[in-house]
CSV table of C-alpha atoms in Angstrom, one decimal:
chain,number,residue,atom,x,y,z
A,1,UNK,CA,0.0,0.0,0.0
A,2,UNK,CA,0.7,3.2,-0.1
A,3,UNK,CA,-0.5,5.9,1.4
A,4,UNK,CA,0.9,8.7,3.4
A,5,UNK,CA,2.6,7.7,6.9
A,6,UNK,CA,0.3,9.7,9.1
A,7,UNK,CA,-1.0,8.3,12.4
A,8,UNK,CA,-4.6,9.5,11.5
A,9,UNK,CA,-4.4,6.7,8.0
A,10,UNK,CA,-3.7,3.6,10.7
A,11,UNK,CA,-6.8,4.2,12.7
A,12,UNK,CA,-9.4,1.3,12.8
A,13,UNK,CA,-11.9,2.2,10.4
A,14,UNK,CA,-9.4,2.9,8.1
A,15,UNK,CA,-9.4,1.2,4.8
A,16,UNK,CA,-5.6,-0.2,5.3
A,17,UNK,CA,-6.0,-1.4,8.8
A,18,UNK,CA,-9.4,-3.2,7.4
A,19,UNK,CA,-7.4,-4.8,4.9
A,20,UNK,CA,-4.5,-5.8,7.4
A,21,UNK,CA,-6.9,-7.1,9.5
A,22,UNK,CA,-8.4,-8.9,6.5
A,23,UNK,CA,-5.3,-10.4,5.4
A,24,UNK,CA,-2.6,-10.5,8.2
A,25,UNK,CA,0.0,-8.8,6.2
A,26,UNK,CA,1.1,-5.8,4.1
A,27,UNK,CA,4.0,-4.6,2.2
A,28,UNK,CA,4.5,-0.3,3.2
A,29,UNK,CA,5.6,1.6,0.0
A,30,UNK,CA,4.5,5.2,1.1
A,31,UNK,CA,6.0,7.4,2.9
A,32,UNK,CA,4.8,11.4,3.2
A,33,UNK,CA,1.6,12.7,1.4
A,34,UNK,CA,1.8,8.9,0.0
A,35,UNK,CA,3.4,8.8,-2.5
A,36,UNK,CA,5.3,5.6,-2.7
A,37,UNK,CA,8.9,6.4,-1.0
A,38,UNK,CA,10.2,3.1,-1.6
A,39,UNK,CA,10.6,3.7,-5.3
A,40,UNK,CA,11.2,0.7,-7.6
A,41,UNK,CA,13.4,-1.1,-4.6
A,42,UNK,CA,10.6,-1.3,-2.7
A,43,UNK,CA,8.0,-2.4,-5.2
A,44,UNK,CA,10.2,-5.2,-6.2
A,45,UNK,CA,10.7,-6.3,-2.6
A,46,UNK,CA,7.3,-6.1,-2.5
A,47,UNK,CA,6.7,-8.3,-5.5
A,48,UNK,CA,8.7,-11.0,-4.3
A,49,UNK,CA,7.4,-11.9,-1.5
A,50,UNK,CA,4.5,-12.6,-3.2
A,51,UNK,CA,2.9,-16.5,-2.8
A,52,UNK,CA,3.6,-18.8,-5.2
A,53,UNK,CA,0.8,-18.1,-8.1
A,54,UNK,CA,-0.3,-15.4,-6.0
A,55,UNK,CA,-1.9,-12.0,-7.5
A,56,UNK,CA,-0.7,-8.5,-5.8
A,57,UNK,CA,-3.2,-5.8,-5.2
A,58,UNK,CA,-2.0,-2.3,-4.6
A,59,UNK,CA,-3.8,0.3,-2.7
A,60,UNK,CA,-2.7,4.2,-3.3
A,61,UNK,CA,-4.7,7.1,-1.9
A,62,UNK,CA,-3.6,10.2,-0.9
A,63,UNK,CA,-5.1,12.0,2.5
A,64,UNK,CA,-7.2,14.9,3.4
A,65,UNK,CA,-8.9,16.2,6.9
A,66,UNK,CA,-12.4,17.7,7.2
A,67,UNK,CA,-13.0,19.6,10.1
A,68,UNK,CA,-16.4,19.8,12.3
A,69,UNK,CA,-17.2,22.9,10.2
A,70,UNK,CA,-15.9,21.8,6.9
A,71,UNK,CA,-12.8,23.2,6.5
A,72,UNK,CA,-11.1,21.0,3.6
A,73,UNK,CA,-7.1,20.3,5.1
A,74,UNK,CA,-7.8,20.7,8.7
A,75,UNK,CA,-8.2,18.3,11.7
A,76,UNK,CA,-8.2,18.5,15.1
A,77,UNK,CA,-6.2,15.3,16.0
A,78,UNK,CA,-6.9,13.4,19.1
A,79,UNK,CA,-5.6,14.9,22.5
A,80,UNK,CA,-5.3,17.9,20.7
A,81,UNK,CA,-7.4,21.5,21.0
A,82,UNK,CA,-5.6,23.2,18.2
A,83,UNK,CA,-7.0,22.3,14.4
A,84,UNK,CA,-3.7,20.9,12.5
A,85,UNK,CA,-3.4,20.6,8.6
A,86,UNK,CA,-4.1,17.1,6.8
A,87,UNK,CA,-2.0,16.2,4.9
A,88,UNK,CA,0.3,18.1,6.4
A,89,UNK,CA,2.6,17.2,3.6
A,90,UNK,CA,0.5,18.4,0.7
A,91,UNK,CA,-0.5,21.8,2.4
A,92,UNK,CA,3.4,22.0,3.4
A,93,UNK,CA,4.7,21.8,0.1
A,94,UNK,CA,1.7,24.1,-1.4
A,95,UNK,CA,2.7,26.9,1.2
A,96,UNK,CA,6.3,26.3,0.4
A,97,UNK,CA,5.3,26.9,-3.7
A,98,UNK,CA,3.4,30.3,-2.8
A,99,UNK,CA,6.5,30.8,-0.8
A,100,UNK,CA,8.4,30.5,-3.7
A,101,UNK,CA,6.7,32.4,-5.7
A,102,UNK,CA,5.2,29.0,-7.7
A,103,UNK,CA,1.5,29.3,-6.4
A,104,UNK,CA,-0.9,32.2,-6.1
A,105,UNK,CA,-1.0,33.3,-2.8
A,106,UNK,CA,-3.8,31.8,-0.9
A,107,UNK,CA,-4.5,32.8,2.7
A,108,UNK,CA,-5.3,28.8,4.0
A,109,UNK,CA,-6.5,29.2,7.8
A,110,UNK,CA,-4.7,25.8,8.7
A,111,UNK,CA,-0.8,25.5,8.5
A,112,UNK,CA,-0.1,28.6,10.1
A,113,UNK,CA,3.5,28.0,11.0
A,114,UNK,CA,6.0,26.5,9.0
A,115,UNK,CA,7.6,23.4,9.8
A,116,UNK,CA,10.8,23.6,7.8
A,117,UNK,CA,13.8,20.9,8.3
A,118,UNK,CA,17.0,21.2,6.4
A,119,UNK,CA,17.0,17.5,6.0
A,120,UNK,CA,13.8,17.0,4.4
A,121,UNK,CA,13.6,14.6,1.4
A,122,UNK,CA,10.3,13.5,0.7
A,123,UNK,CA,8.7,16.8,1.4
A,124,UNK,CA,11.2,18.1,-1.6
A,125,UNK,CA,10.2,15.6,-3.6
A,126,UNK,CA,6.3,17.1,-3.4
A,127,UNK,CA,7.3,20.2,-3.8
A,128,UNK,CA,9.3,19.4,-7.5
A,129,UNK,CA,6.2,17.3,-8.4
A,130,UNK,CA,3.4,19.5,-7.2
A,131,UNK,CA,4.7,22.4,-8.6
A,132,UNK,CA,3.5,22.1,-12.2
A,133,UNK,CA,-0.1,20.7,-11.6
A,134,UNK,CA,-0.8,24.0,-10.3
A,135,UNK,CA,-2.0,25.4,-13.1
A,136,UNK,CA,-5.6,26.4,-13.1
A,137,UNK,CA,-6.2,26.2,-9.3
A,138,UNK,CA,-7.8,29.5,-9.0
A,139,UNK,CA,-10.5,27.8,-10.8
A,140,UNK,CA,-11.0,25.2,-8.3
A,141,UNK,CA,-14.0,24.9,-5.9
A,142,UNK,CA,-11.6,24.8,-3.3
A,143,UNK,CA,-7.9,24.9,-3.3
A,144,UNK,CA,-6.6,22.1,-0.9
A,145,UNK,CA,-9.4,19.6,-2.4
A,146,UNK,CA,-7.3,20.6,-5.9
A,147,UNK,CA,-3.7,19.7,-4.4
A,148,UNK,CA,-5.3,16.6,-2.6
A,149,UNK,CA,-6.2,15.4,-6.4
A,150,UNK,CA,-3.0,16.5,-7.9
A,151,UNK,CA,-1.6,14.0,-5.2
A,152,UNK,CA,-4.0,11.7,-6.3
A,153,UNK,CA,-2.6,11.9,-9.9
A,154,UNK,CA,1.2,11.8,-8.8
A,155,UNK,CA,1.1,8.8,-6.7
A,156,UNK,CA,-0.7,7.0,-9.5
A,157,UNK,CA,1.6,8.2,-11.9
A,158,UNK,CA,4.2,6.8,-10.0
A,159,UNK,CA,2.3,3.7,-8.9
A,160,UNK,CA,2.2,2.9,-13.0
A,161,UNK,CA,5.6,3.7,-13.9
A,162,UNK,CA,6.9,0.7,-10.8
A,163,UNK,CA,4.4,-1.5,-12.8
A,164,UNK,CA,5.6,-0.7,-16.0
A,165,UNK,CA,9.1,-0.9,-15.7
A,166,UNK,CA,8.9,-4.5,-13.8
A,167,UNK,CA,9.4,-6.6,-16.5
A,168,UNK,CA,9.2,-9.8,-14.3
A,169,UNK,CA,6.3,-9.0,-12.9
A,170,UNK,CA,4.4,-12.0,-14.0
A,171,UNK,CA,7.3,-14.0,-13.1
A,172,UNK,CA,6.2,-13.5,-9.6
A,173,UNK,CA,2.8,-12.5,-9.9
A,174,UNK,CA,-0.4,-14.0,-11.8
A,175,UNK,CA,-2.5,-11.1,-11.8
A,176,UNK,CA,-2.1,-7.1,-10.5
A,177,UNK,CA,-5.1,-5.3,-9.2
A,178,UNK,CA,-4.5,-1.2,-8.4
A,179,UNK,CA,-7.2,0.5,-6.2
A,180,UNK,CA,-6.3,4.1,-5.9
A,181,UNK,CA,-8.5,7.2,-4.3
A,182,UNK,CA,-8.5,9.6,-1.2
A,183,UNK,CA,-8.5,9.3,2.1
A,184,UNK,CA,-11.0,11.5,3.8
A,185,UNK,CA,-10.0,11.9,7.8
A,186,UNK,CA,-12.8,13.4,10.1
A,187,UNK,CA,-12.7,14.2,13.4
A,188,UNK,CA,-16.4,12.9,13.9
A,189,UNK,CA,-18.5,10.8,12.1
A,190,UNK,CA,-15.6,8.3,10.8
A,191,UNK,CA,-13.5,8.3,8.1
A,192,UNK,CA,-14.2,7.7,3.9
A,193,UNK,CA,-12.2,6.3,1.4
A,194,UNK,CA,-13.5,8.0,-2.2
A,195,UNK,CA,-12.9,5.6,-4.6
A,196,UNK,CA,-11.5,6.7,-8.3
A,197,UNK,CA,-9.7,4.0,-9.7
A,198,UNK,CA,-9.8,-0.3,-9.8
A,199,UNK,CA,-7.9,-1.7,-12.5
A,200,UNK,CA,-6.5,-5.6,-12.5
A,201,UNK,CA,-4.0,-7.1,-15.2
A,202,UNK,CA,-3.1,-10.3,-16.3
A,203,UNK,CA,0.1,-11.3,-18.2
A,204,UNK,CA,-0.5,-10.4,-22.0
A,205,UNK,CA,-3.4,-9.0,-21.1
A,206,UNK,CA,-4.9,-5.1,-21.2
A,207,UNK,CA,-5.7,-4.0,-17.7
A,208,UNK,CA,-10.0,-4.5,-16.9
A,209,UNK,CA,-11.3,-1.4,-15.7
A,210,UNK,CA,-13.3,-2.8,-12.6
A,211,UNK,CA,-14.5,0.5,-11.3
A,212,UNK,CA,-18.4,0.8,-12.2
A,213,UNK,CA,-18.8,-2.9,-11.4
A,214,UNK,CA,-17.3,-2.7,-7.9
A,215,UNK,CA,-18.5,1.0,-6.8
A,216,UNK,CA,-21.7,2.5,-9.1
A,217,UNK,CA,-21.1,5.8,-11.4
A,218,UNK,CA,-17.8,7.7,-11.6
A,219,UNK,CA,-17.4,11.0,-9.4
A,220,UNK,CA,-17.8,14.0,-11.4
A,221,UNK,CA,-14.9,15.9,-10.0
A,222,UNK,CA,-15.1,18.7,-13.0
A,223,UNK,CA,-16.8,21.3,-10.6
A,224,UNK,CA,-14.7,20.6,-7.4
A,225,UNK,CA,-11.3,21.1,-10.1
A,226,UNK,CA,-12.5,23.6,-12.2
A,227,UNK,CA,-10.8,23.0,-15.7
A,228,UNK,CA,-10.9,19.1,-18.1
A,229,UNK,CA,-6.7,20.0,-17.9
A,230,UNK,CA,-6.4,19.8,-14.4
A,231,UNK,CA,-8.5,17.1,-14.4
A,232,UNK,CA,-5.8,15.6,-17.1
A,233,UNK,CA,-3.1,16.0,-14.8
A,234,UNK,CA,-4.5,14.4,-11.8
A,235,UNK,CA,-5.3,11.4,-13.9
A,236,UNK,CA,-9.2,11.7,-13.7
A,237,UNK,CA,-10.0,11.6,-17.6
C-alpha cells in the first residue's frame, strides 16, 4: 500500500487497517503525502514476497482532513485543541510553492506556522512534483481539495511507472489489481475512502477497468477542479 505515513491513516476504520486485518500482512511503500517512498526497490521487494501463483493488489490514496465545520485540510487530531493541517505534507509543500513564488498566494486558515527541516527529502520531492499541476487552481472549488487530487494523480503516476518498468512482474505474480482514491480523515462521524480508480491485469493482457462494477457511477470531479486540464493532470480523464 501506499499511502501517506500519518497516524490518523492507521486508525481502525481505516481502509488499510481493514485490509491488514483482512489479510494479516502488508507490504508499506509510502512514505509522506503517499506517494510511494520506496521507489522501484521497494516495489520489487514487495513483489517478491509474493505466494507462489499469487496476484498482488496495490492500494494508493492520498489524504485529506475535514473539520467539524468543513474546512477542507484541517483536523483536530486526538488529544489535541488546536485544528492541524491534513496532509500536512501536501499543504506544506503548497505553502512552500506560494513561498516561492510557484503558487498564487492563498490565505489557507490551517498551516499557520511553517515546519521547515533542512534535512527533508520526501517533502522536496512534493514540492518538485506538485509544482507544475498547479496550473488552473484559481479555478477550483476549493484549493486544498485541488492539491489533494493532484496528489492523487502523482502517486498514480508513480504507482504505473513501478508497474511498467517491472518486467518480471508475472514471473512472480499471476494477476495485479491497483485500487487508488483519497482518504478523507474526520474528526467525527468516521472516516471515507473516495474511490477513483480499480484496475487488474493479467500477463498479455490489457488491464480491466473494474471500477463501475465494484463502486456504481464515476465522481464528477469537474466542478470541485475547475478545468478538463487539471483534471488531465490528476489522472481523472
Amino acid at each position: 500500500h501506499s499511502v501517506c505515513a500519518d497516524e490518523i491513516n492507521n486508525r481502525k476504520e481505516q481502509l488499510i487497517p481493514l485490509m491488514l486485518n483482512r489479510w494479516q500482512e502488508g507490504f508499506a511503500l509510502g512514505g509522506l503525502g503517499g506517494l510511494p517512498s520506496a521507489g522501484k526497490s521497494g516495489f520489487g521487494a514487495y513483489l517478491h514476497h509474493v505466494p507462489d501463483q499469487g496476484k498482488l493488489l496495490v492500494i494508493f490514496a492520498p489524504h485529506v482532513g475535514i473539520d467539524e465545520v468543513g474546512r477542507i485540510g484541517a483536523l483536530r487530531r486526538d488529544g489535541q485543541e488546536k485544528v492541524s493541517s491534513a496532509c500536512g505534507a501536501a499543504v506544506g509543500a503548497y505553502k512552500a510553492l506560494q513561498k516561492a513564488k510557484k503558487a498564487a498566494p492563498d490565505p489557507l486558515q490551517v498551516l499557520e506556522a511553517d515546519n521547515q527541516r533542512e534535512y527533508d527529502p520526501q517533502l522536496k520531492g512534493i514540492v518538485t512534483r506538485l509544482g507544475p499541476r498547479l496550473d488552473d487552481i484559481d479555478q477550483s472549488a476549493d484549493s486544498i481539495a485541488f492539491v489533494t487530487y493532484q496528489m492523487y494523480g502523482i502517486i498514480r503516476e508513480l504507482i504505473a511507472g513501478c508497474i511498467e518498468e517491472t518486467p518480471d512482474l508475472f514471473d512472480f505474480a499471476t494477476e495485479i489489481a491497483v485500487v487508488g482514491g483519497i482518504m478523507i480523515n474526520r474528526r467525527k462521524g468516521g472516516d471515507f475512502f473516495q474511490p477513483l480508480t480499480f484496475e487488474t491485469t493479467r500477463k498479455g493482457e490489457a488491464p480491466t477497468d473494474l471500477f463501475e462494477e465494484a463502486f456504481g457511477d464515476r465522481p464528477n470531479l469537474l466542478p470541485i477542479i475547475g478545468s478538463e486540464s487539471a483534471m488531465t493532470r490528476a489522472s481523472l480523464l
